[in-house]
Short mmCIF file of C-alpha atoms in Angstrom, two decimals:
data_model
loop_
_atom_site.label_atom_id
_atom_site.label_comp_id
_atom_site.label_asym_id
_atom_site.label_seq_id
_atom_site.Cartn_x
_atom_site.Cartn_y
_atom_site.Cartn_z
CA MET P 9 14.89 -0.75 3.47
CA VAL P 10 18.49 -2.59 2.35
CA GLU P 11 16.21 -5.46 0.54
CA GLN P 12 14.02 -2.74 -1.26
CA SER P 13 16.85 -0.53 -2.67
CA ASP P 14 18.52 -4.03 -4.08
CA SER P 15 14.53 -4.93 -5.38
CA TYR P 16 14.58 -1.43 -6.90
CA VAL P 17 18.31 -0.65 -8.09
CA SER P 18 17.82 -4.25 -9.81
CA SER P 19 14.55 -3.68 -11.51
CA VAL P 20 16.27 -0.44 -12.80
CA PHE P 21 19.29 -1.74 -14.55
CA ILE P 22 18.40 -5.02 -15.58
CA GLN P 23 16.06 -3.42 -18.58
CA GLN P 24 19.63 -2.13 -19.72
CA ARG P 25 22.44 -4.45 -19.27
CA ARG P 26 25.90 -2.31 -20.26
CA SER P 27 25.60 -3.33 -24.11
CA ASN P 28 22.80 -0.59 -24.25
CA TYR P 29 25.04 2.33 -22.44
CA SER P 30 26.38 4.82 -24.66
CA ILE P 31 28.95 7.23 -23.50
CA SER P 32 26.58 9.83 -22.63
CA SER P 33 24.04 7.87 -20.60
CA ARG P 34 23.53 8.02 -16.88
CA ARG P 35 21.71 6.52 -14.29
CA LYS P 36 20.78 7.80 -11.09
CA VAL P 37 20.10 5.85 -7.69
CA GLU P 38 19.63 8.10 -4.51
CA ASN P 39 19.96 12.52 -5.19
CA GLU P 40 22.34 14.34 -2.80
CA TYR P 41 22.13 11.94 -0.27
CA GLY P 42 24.04 13.88 2.04
CA SER P 43 21.56 16.67 2.53
CA TYR P 44 19.39 14.55 4.60
CA ALA P 45 21.11 11.33 5.38
CA CYS P 46 24.57 10.05 6.57
CA ASP P 47 24.45 5.94 6.41
CA LYS P 48 27.62 5.28 4.89
CA ASN P 49 26.41 1.24 5.21
CA TYR P 50 23.63 2.11 3.11
CA THR P 51 25.48 4.07 0.42
CA LYS P 52 28.36 1.36 0.37
CA LEU P 53 25.94 -1.54 -0.24
CA LEU P 54 23.90 0.76 -3.04
CA ARG P 55 27.66 0.83 -4.61
CA ASP P 56 28.54 -2.53 -4.03
CA HIS P 57 24.90 -3.84 -5.67
CA LEU P 58 25.31 -1.52 -8.56
CA ARG P 59 28.72 -1.97 -9.21
CA SER P 60 28.02 -5.80 -9.99
CA LEU P 61 24.95 -4.85 -12.28
CA VAL P 62 27.21 -2.15 -14.14
CA GLY P 63 30.31 -3.56 -13.99
CA SER P 64 34.15 -2.34 -13.67
CA ASP P 65 34.16 0.01 -16.76
CA VAL P 66 31.18 2.41 -15.66
CA ILE P 67 31.99 5.31 -13.77
CA LEU P 68 30.33 6.04 -10.48
CA PHE P 69 29.62 9.29 -8.98
CA THR P 70 27.90 11.14 -6.10
CA THR P 71 26.48 14.42 -6.28
CA ASP P 72 25.70 16.62 -3.10
CA GLY P 73 25.24 20.40 -2.77
CA ASP P 74 28.46 22.48 -2.19
CA GLN P 75 28.69 22.73 1.38
CA GLU P 76 31.46 20.63 3.56
CA LYS P 77 28.95 18.33 5.79
CA TRP P 78 26.53 17.41 2.73
CA VAL P 79 29.55 16.03 0.86
CA SER P 80 30.96 14.56 3.80
CA CYS P 81 27.62 12.87 3.90
CA GLY P 82 27.63 11.33 0.58
CA LYS P 83 30.60 10.74 -0.21
CA ILE P 84 31.08 6.95 -0.31
CA LYS P 85 35.02 5.24 -0.59
CA TYR P 86 36.06 4.02 -4.66
CA VAL P 87 33.20 6.55 -6.37
CA TYR P 88 33.94 10.00 -7.24
CA ALA P 89 32.28 12.74 -5.60
CA THR P 90 30.69 15.75 -7.71
CA VAL P 91 29.18 18.89 -6.25
CA ASP P 92 25.70 20.96 -7.35
CA PHE P 93 25.54 24.26 -7.35
CA GLY P 94 23.19 27.53 -9.16
CA PRO P 95 23.87 30.47 -10.92
CA GLY P 96 25.13 33.56 -8.55
CA GLN P 97 27.78 31.05 -6.66
CA ASN P 98 31.12 31.43 -5.75
CA VAL P 99 32.54 28.69 -8.22
CA ILE P 100 36.07 28.88 -6.32
CA LYS P 101 34.56 27.97 -3.07
CA ALA P 102 32.33 25.33 -4.46
CA PHE P 103 34.88 23.59 -6.08
CA ASP P 104 37.42 23.81 -3.31
CA VAL P 105 34.55 21.92 -1.25
CA GLN P 106 34.92 18.87 -3.70
CA ARG P 107 38.59 19.25 -3.98
CA LYS P 108 38.34 18.29 -0.26
CA PHE P 109 37.45 15.31 -1.20
CA GLU P 110 38.67 14.82 -4.37
CA PRO P 111 42.11 15.84 -4.50
CA LYS P 112 42.81 14.95 -8.15
CA GLY P 113 40.05 14.50 -11.40
CA PRO P 114 38.01 16.96 -12.85
CA HIS P 115 35.94 19.89 -11.37
CA VAL P 116 32.17 18.92 -11.96
CA ASN P 117 28.87 20.12 -11.21
CA SER P 118 26.67 17.87 -11.58
CA GLU P 119 23.51 19.98 -11.37
CA PHE P 120 24.01 23.60 -12.80
CA TYR P 121 20.58 25.03 -12.43
CA THR P 122 19.18 26.69 -15.07
CA GLY P 123 15.83 27.38 -13.22
CA TRP P 124 13.79 26.53 -10.81
CA LEU P 125 10.92 24.33 -10.37
CA ASP P 126 7.54 25.86 -9.54
CA HIS P 127 4.86 25.46 -6.59
CA TRP P 128 1.18 25.58 -6.62
CA GLY P 129 0.34 29.08 -5.75
CA GLU P 130 3.40 30.42 -6.31
CA ALA P 131 5.01 32.71 -9.25
CA HIS P 132 6.50 30.91 -12.26
CA PHE P 133 10.01 31.23 -11.49
CA ARG P 134 12.22 33.16 -14.47
CA ALA P 135 15.81 32.58 -14.88
CA ASN P 136 17.86 35.17 -14.66
CA VAL P 137 19.99 34.54 -17.89
CA SER P 138 22.82 36.99 -17.10
CA SER P 139 23.97 34.92 -14.31
CA ILE P 140 23.74 31.88 -15.49
CA VAL P 141 26.05 32.82 -18.44
CA GLU P 142 28.26 34.70 -16.01
CA THR P 143 28.65 31.79 -13.72
CA LEU P 144 28.78 29.29 -16.76
CA THR P 145 31.18 31.54 -18.01
CA GLU P 146 33.35 31.25 -15.13
CA MET P 147 33.11 27.33 -14.80
CA LEU P 148 34.50 26.32 -18.37
CA GLN P 149 37.39 28.72 -17.70
CA LEU P 150 38.72 26.58 -14.60
CA ASN P 151 37.96 23.79 -17.28
CA ALA P 152 35.59 22.07 -15.11
CA SER P 153 32.43 19.74 -16.59
CA VAL P 154 28.98 20.81 -15.99
CA ASN P 155 25.78 19.03 -16.42
CA MET P 156 22.95 21.46 -16.53
CA TYR P 157 19.60 20.87 -15.06
CA MET P 158 16.81 21.48 -16.50
CA PHE P 159 18.38 21.83 -20.05
CA HIS P 160 15.07 20.81 -21.49
CA GLY P 161 12.13 21.15 -19.39
CA GLY P 162 9.53 18.56 -19.24
CA THR P 163 5.90 17.37 -18.41
CA SER P 164 5.02 15.87 -15.03
CA PHE P 165 2.11 13.58 -16.82
CA GLY P 166 -0.42 11.76 -15.14
CA PHE P 167 0.00 12.05 -11.18
CA SER P 168 3.72 12.11 -11.37
CA ALA P 169 4.12 15.48 -10.62
CA GLY P 170 6.02 16.00 -7.06
CA SER P 171 5.72 18.13 -4.05
CA ASN P 172 8.23 19.26 -1.52
CA LEU P 173 7.52 20.01 2.25
CA VAL P 174 8.29 22.68 4.47
CA GLU P 175 8.00 23.30 8.33
CA ASN P 176 4.91 22.05 9.86
CA ASP P 177 4.32 19.64 7.81
CA ILE P 178 3.02 22.53 5.07
CA LEU P 179 3.16 20.48 1.74
CA GLN P 180 4.21 22.35 -1.58
CA PRO P 181 2.63 20.63 -4.48
CA CYS P 182 4.40 21.31 -7.71
CA PRO P 183 2.21 21.89 -11.29
CA THR P 184 2.00 19.40 -13.90
CA SER P 185 4.66 21.64 -16.24
CA TYR P 186 7.98 20.85 -15.30
CA ASP P 187 9.14 23.77 -17.70
CA TYR P 188 12.00 25.14 -15.24
CA ASP P 189 12.27 28.32 -17.24
CA ALA P 190 14.99 25.66 -19.06
CA PRO P 191 17.14 26.69 -22.18
CA LEU P 192 14.55 24.69 -24.13
CA SER P 193 10.99 24.93 -23.13
CA GLU P 194 8.81 22.25 -21.60
CA ALA P 195 7.85 21.51 -25.86
CA GLY P 196 11.36 21.34 -26.73
CA ASP P 197 11.83 24.80 -28.25
CA PRO P 198 14.91 27.13 -28.19
CA THR P 199 15.01 30.29 -25.58
CA ASP P 200 16.62 32.94 -25.18
CA GLN P 201 18.30 31.17 -22.88
CA TYR P 202 19.40 28.96 -24.96
CA PHE P 203 20.97 31.34 -27.65
CA GLU P 204 22.90 32.91 -24.66
CA ILE P 205 24.74 29.57 -23.36
CA ARG P 206 25.28 28.44 -26.80
CA LYS P 207 27.53 31.33 -27.23
CA VAL P 208 29.19 30.80 -24.18
CA ILE P 209 30.00 27.38 -24.92
CA SER P 210 30.92 28.01 -28.55
CA GLN P 211 34.34 29.72 -26.74
CA TYR P 212 35.35 26.49 -25.56
CA ALA P 213 34.26 23.84 -27.90
CA ASP P 214 33.20 23.41 -31.25
CA LEU P 215 29.34 23.81 -31.74
CA PRO P 216 27.13 21.26 -33.97
CA PRO P 217 27.25 21.78 -37.75
CA GLY P 218 24.41 23.54 -39.22
CA PRO P 219 21.45 25.79 -38.39
CA VAL P 220 19.58 25.23 -34.49
CA PRO P 221 16.50 23.47 -34.90
CA PRO P 222 13.20 25.73 -34.85
CA ALA P 223 10.41 25.43 -32.59
CA THR P 224 8.15 22.98 -33.47
CA PRO P 225 4.93 23.89 -35.13
CA LYS P 226 2.01 24.94 -32.68
CA LYS P 227 -1.80 24.36 -33.17
CA ALA P 228 -4.95 26.38 -31.83
CA TYR P 229 -7.64 23.85 -32.50
CA GLY P 230 -10.01 26.43 -30.79
CA GLN P 231 -13.16 25.43 -28.15
CA VAL P 232 -14.19 21.84 -27.75
CA SER P 233 -17.97 21.47 -26.14
CA LEU P 234 -17.97 19.53 -23.31
CA GLU P 235 -21.34 17.88 -21.66
CA LYS P 236 -21.45 16.70 -17.81
CA VAL P 237 -21.48 13.05 -17.68
CA THR P 238 -22.36 12.12 -14.43
CA THR P 239 -20.65 12.80 -11.09
CA LEU P 240 -17.78 10.54 -9.63
CA PHE P 241 -19.68 9.30 -6.75
CA GLU P 242 -22.07 7.52 -9.39
CA LEU P 243 -18.76 6.05 -11.11
CA LEU P 244 -17.47 5.08 -7.65
CA ASP P 245 -18.00 1.34 -8.28
CA SER P 246 -17.34 1.18 -12.32
CA LEU P 247 -14.13 3.17 -11.85
CA ARG P 248 -12.58 1.66 -8.66
CA TYR P 249 -9.97 -0.21 -8.78
CA GLY P 250 -9.86 -3.80 -6.61
CA ASP P 251 -12.42 -4.16 -4.00
CA ILE P 252 -14.73 -2.32 -1.68
CA ILE P 253 -12.29 -2.21 1.67
CA ILE P 254 -14.40 -1.86 5.02
CA THR P 255 -12.24 -1.31 8.22
CA ASP P 256 -12.43 0.08 11.75
CA LEU P 257 -10.37 2.83 10.87
CA PRO P 258 -9.27 4.49 7.97
CA GLN P 259 -6.49 2.97 5.60
CA THR P 260 -3.96 4.79 3.90
CA PHE P 261 -3.58 4.67 -0.33
CA GLU P 262 -0.68 2.28 0.90
CA ALA P 263 -2.48 0.06 2.93
CA LEU P 264 -4.94 -0.46 -0.23
CA GLY P 265 -2.82 -1.13 -2.82
CA GLN P 266 -2.83 2.30 -4.38
CA ALA P 267 0.12 5.18 -5.45
CA TYR P 268 -1.96 7.83 -6.72
CA GLY P 269 -5.21 9.25 -8.14
CA PHE P 270 -8.09 9.56 -4.88
CA VAL P 271 -9.88 7.29 -2.35
CA ALA P 272 -12.93 8.02 -1.58
CA TYR P 273 -13.98 7.12 2.55
CA SER P 274 -17.45 6.79 3.81
CA THR P 275 -19.05 6.33 6.85
CA VAL P 276 -22.73 6.17 8.21
CA VAL P 277 -22.83 9.16 11.17
CA ASN P 278 -24.90 7.79 14.03
CA VAL P 279 -25.86 11.13 16.16
CA THR P 280 -27.00 14.58 15.03
CA TYR P 281 -25.16 17.75 15.44
CA GLU P 282 -27.76 20.65 14.14
CA GLU P 283 -24.99 23.49 15.46
CA PRO P 284 -21.85 23.49 13.78
CA THR P 285 -19.64 20.99 15.08
CA SER P 286 -15.76 20.10 14.64
CA LEU P 287 -14.93 17.56 12.07
CA SER P 288 -11.13 16.88 12.20
CA ILE P 289 -8.33 14.98 10.51
CA GLU P 290 -5.04 15.96 11.81
CA GLY P 291 -3.85 13.35 9.03
CA ILE P 292 -4.73 14.47 5.81
CA ARG P 293 -2.21 13.63 3.10
CA ASP P 294 -3.00 15.83 0.56
CA ARG P 295 -6.42 17.33 0.22
CA GLY P 296 -9.91 15.86 1.61
CA TYR P 297 -13.18 17.08 -0.12
CA VAL P 298 -15.74 16.96 2.52
CA PHE P 299 -19.68 15.31 1.72
CA VAL P 300 -22.28 15.12 3.94
CA ASP P 301 -25.03 12.84 1.61
CA LEU P 302 -23.09 14.27 -1.10
CA ASP P 303 -23.26 17.91 -0.42
CA PRO P 304 -20.28 19.59 -0.59
CA VAL P 305 -19.62 20.86 3.22
CA GLY P 306 -15.63 21.75 3.06
CA ILE P 307 -12.23 21.11 2.34
CA ILE P 308 -9.50 20.20 4.47
CA SER P 309 -6.11 21.13 3.20
CA ARG P 310 -2.65 19.96 4.20
CA MET P 311 -1.06 22.57 1.55
CA ASP P 312 -3.77 25.31 3.28
CA ILE P 313 -3.16 24.41 7.03
CA VAL P 314 -6.61 23.57 6.99
CA ARG P 315 -7.28 20.61 9.79
CA GLU P 316 -10.61 21.20 11.15
CA ILE P 317 -14.06 22.35 9.61
CA ASN P 318 -17.53 22.46 10.87
CA ILE P 319 -20.51 20.76 9.93
CA THR P 320 -23.91 19.93 10.53
CA ILE P 321 -24.76 17.20 10.01
CA LYS P 322 -27.63 14.16 10.98
CA SER P 323 -27.84 10.78 12.71
CA ASN P 324 -27.69 8.09 9.59
CA GLN P 325 -26.23 10.62 7.12
CA ILE P 326 -23.29 9.40 4.91
CA LEU P 327 -20.39 11.64 5.71
CA THR P 328 -17.59 10.90 2.50
CA ILE P 329 -14.24 12.11 2.34
CA PHE P 330 -12.81 12.17 -0.91
CA VAL P 331 -8.96 12.55 -0.61
CA GLU P 332 -6.33 13.17 -3.53
CA ASN P 333 -2.93 12.79 -3.29
CA GLN P 334 -1.23 15.71 -4.47
CA GLY P 335 2.22 14.40 -5.20
CA ARG P 336 4.77 12.34 -3.69
CA ILE P 337 7.34 14.15 -1.41
CA CYS P 338 10.93 14.29 -3.79
CA PHE P 339 13.86 15.99 -1.75
CA GLY P 340 14.32 15.75 2.01
CA SER P 341 13.63 13.84 5.06
CA GLY P 342 9.76 13.70 4.49
CA LEU P 343 10.14 11.09 1.51
CA LYS P 344 8.43 8.64 3.69
CA ASP P 345 4.73 10.36 3.19
CA PHE P 346 2.08 7.80 3.35
CA LYS P 347 -1.14 9.29 1.56
CA GLY P 348 -4.58 9.14 2.26
CA ILE P 349 -5.57 9.31 6.04
CA LEU P 350 -3.23 8.42 8.70
CA SER P 351 -4.93 9.64 11.62
CA ASN P 352 -8.24 9.57 13.42
CA VAL P 353 -11.45 11.55 12.23
CA THR P 354 -12.94 12.55 14.84
CA LEU P 355 -16.39 14.39 15.11
CA ASN P 356 -17.16 16.77 18.17
CA GLY P 357 -13.97 15.22 19.39
CA ILE P 358 -15.65 11.68 18.89
CA VAL P 359 -13.70 9.14 16.72
CA LEU P 360 -15.39 7.92 13.70
CA THR P 361 -15.26 4.29 12.52
CA ASN P 362 -16.61 1.88 10.16
CA TRP P 363 -15.16 3.21 6.87
CA THR P 364 -15.70 2.00 3.49
CA HIS P 365 -13.06 3.15 0.95
CA PHE P 366 -12.97 3.03 -2.91
CA SER P 367 -9.87 3.29 -4.41
CA LEU P 368 -10.11 5.67 -7.43
CA PRO P 369 -6.36 5.58 -9.52
CA LEU P 370 -8.12 7.00 -12.15
CA ASN P 371 -5.14 4.79 -14.46
CA ASN P 372 -7.17 2.44 -16.60
CA THR P 373 -7.47 5.20 -18.86
CA ARG P 374 -9.51 2.94 -21.92
CA GLN P 375 -12.23 2.26 -19.46
CA PHE P 376 -12.25 6.53 -19.05
CA GLU P 377 -11.92 6.87 -22.50
CA ASP P 378 -15.01 5.03 -22.98
CA ARG P 379 -17.18 6.85 -20.88
CA THR P 380 -16.23 10.44 -22.29
CA THR P 381 -16.78 9.03 -25.92
CA ASN P 382 -19.94 7.16 -25.22
CA GLU P 383 -21.76 8.90 -22.85
CA VAL P 384 -21.56 12.58 -23.84
CA GLY P 385 -24.78 14.18 -23.91
CA SER P 386 -26.37 11.74 -20.82
CA GLU P 387 -26.10 15.07 -18.53
CA LYS P 388 -28.36 14.80 -15.37
CA LYS P 389 -29.10 17.16 -12.69
CA ILE P 390 -27.30 15.56 -9.82
CA SER P 391 -27.44 18.20 -7.25
CA ASP P 392 -27.63 22.16 -7.04
CA SER P 393 -24.29 22.18 -5.57
CA PHE P 394 -21.16 20.96 -7.31
CA ILE P 395 -19.74 17.85 -6.57
CA PRO P 396 -16.68 16.07 -8.50
CA SER P 397 -17.87 15.44 -12.45
CA LEU P 398 -17.04 14.28 -15.14
CA PHE P 399 -17.24 16.21 -18.23
CA ALA P 400 -16.25 14.99 -21.94
CA GLY P 401 -16.24 16.09 -25.17
CA ASN P 402 -15.12 14.90 -28.92
CA PHE P 403 -12.83 17.04 -31.60
CA ILE P 404 -11.78 16.14 -34.79
CA LEU P 405 -8.54 17.93 -36.08
CA PRO P 406 -8.40 19.89 -39.63
CA GLU P 407 -8.54 17.79 -42.97
CA GLY P 408 -5.13 17.62 -44.89
CA GLU P 409 -3.24 18.60 -41.80
CA ASP P 410 -0.62 16.08 -39.81
CA PRO P 411 -1.41 16.92 -35.46
CA LYS P 412 0.42 19.51 -33.70
CA ASP P 413 1.78 20.27 -30.37
CA THR P 414 -0.88 22.31 -28.82
CA PHE P 415 -2.50 23.70 -25.41
CA LEU P 416 -5.43 22.64 -24.04
CA ASP P 417 -6.51 26.45 -21.95
CA PRO P 418 -9.01 25.29 -18.67
CA THR P 419 -9.21 28.88 -17.70
CA GLY P 420 -12.63 29.41 -16.13
CA TRP P 421 -12.86 26.22 -14.56
CA HIS P 422 -11.24 25.20 -11.21
CA LYS P 423 -9.21 22.16 -10.83
CA GLY P 424 -9.10 18.65 -11.65
CA VAL P 425 -7.36 16.49 -14.64
CA ALA P 426 -7.64 16.22 -18.01
CA PHE P 427 -7.30 13.42 -20.79
CA VAL P 428 -7.22 13.47 -23.94
CA ASN P 429 -7.93 9.63 -25.81
CA GLY P 430 -7.66 8.22 -22.43
CA PHE P 431 -4.45 9.76 -21.90
CA ASN P 432 -3.67 11.73 -18.21
CA LEU P 433 -2.34 14.91 -19.38
CA GLY P 434 -1.97 16.06 -15.86
CA ARG P 435 -3.56 18.49 -13.20
CA TYR P 436 -5.05 22.07 -13.69
CA TRP P 437 -5.99 24.20 -11.29
CA PRO P 438 -5.76 27.70 -13.08
CA VAL P 439 -7.59 29.54 -10.37
CA GLU P 440 -4.61 28.78 -8.12
CA GLY P 441 -1.83 29.15 -10.79
CA PRO P 442 0.79 29.57 -11.95
CA GLN P 443 0.36 26.84 -14.67
CA ILE P 444 -2.67 27.28 -16.91
CA THR P 445 -2.50 25.31 -19.89
CA LEU P 446 -1.29 21.73 -20.25
CA PHE P 447 1.15 20.16 -22.85
CA VAL P 448 -0.26 18.30 -25.50
CA PRO P 449 2.56 16.37 -27.90
CA LYS P 450 0.83 16.00 -31.40
CA ASN P 451 1.45 12.42 -30.79
CA LEU P 452 -1.28 11.89 -28.83
CA LEU P 453 -3.88 13.15 -31.29
CA LEU P 454 -5.49 11.16 -34.00
CA PRO P 455 -5.23 12.64 -37.15
CA TYR P 456 -8.79 13.67 -39.65
CA PRO P 457 -11.36 11.87 -40.01
CA LYS P 458 -10.44 10.54 -36.49
CA LEU P 459 -12.51 11.41 -33.28
CA ASN P 460 -10.20 12.75 -30.60
CA SER P 461 -12.34 12.69 -26.88
CA LEU P 462 -11.63 14.87 -24.38
CA GLY P 463 -12.66 13.52 -20.73
CA VAL P 464 -12.31 15.92 -17.54
CA VAL P 465 -12.84 15.24 -13.97
CA GLU P 466 -13.40 18.74 -12.34
CA LEU P 467 -13.25 18.41 -8.45
CA GLU P 468 -14.56 21.85 -7.28
CA GLY P 469 -16.83 24.11 -9.71
CA ALA P 470 -17.26 24.08 -13.44
CA PRO P 471 -17.86 27.51 -15.53
CA SER P 472 -21.34 28.19 -16.21
CA PHE P 473 -23.33 26.07 -19.40
CA PRO P 474 -22.14 25.53 -21.60
CA TYR P 475 -19.03 24.05 -20.92
CA SER P 476 -15.83 24.43 -23.17
CA MET P 477 -12.34 24.13 -23.12
CA GLU P 478 -9.67 25.52 -25.28
CA PHE P 479 -7.06 24.07 -27.22
CA THR P 480 -4.33 27.24 -27.85
CA ASP P 481 -1.30 27.42 -29.23
CA VAL P 482 0.49 29.46 -26.82
CA PRO P 483 1.49 28.32 -23.22
CA ASN P 484 0.52 30.09 -20.35
CA LEU P 485 2.75 28.99 -17.12
CA ASN P 486 2.56 32.39 -15.19
CA GLY P 487 -0.69 33.02 -14.73
CA ARG P 488 -3.61 33.60 -11.56
CA VAL P 489 -1.53 32.97 -8.38
CA ALA P 490 -4.39 32.95 -5.63
#
């Protein structure tokens, strides 16, 4: 682990030598380490290695929650200890914890929470602006230094959205949007919270001259017609990453050299069960779509605590489990979280063997773009039941206009991934919520008369024909929650 940490830290800093640093730049190595570990040898090693990379005139500091036990484990000798806490906390009490470890120096709240992250299936977080203003005022009255997390909401494009883990290995995956209900929205627009925070800061510091930049213009480009190109199973060979791997027992994503996306696990069953029979996967990471000869028969889900379903199957039929990595765990003691199938797969208590693996990271965007632009109109009737499929369409922006930010609305679809011009916008899941729309920055779009492509990988169920998705000018991050 120490060697891996050394390698990672070096790779981050080697690209930004000290000559590139500015007064305002920061780099993070570990995060709130004291919350889940207390290995002083490890943190000292990180300190020494980091110091060798950045030199002696760069300030190193730690950030931990405002509990003495956390700061005690996170504190490193010769590194300044700070605390983090959100609105409504007892400011004096929180900084008293910091003072126990740093008798001199500034009070620092290194992560003042202006909002919070979302999870699929839970309502969108709404910040308490009055509480934020009150706590910020208390800190500035003490001449404290405050770093706001987040100040600018963001987007976890592609498969970069993380997840959290609660008791009993229950996963809480985060949606694509990291809007956070922050002072500046996901699209960079000032919110009511922004202007209230600005008022507070103006009482303690001079504001930059000039007006506040306005929200960026948005454009509703309307409906884009989509055609069903084919199923993902028909594309396994052309979209797969690396070789087809055959092993006795199922392998993890990591063993296959894959970080994100999907893996299709298949095996031929040599016994018949005409009555519903238990198919069990205790170690599903994270969501497994189960098929018998390409007919969907159920979903095994870590998030929904479904590790067993009943199926019927005949001898020589193919059992396929299409597994999705729903997001890497980003905090706590469960960070070592391998993806894929981590346990035996049992049918009626019998361990199934001889598994074939197809890796589908879906990161070859050029190949995906070729599919969406060249195969539109080649829809085929594959099955009466829905199986993961690729849909595609093209659109042209209005003449005489520069591209503008927009939002893709997948309402009517179920769960999947969307691509614009080969760029992975991220996951959508409108039947779950709270996020409905996907943010599409203007730089992803091609101006008139160039052709733009929209590609959709739908996993669970498309709307009725004719298929389409809409580009709108208004985000929706607080939609349906199942």
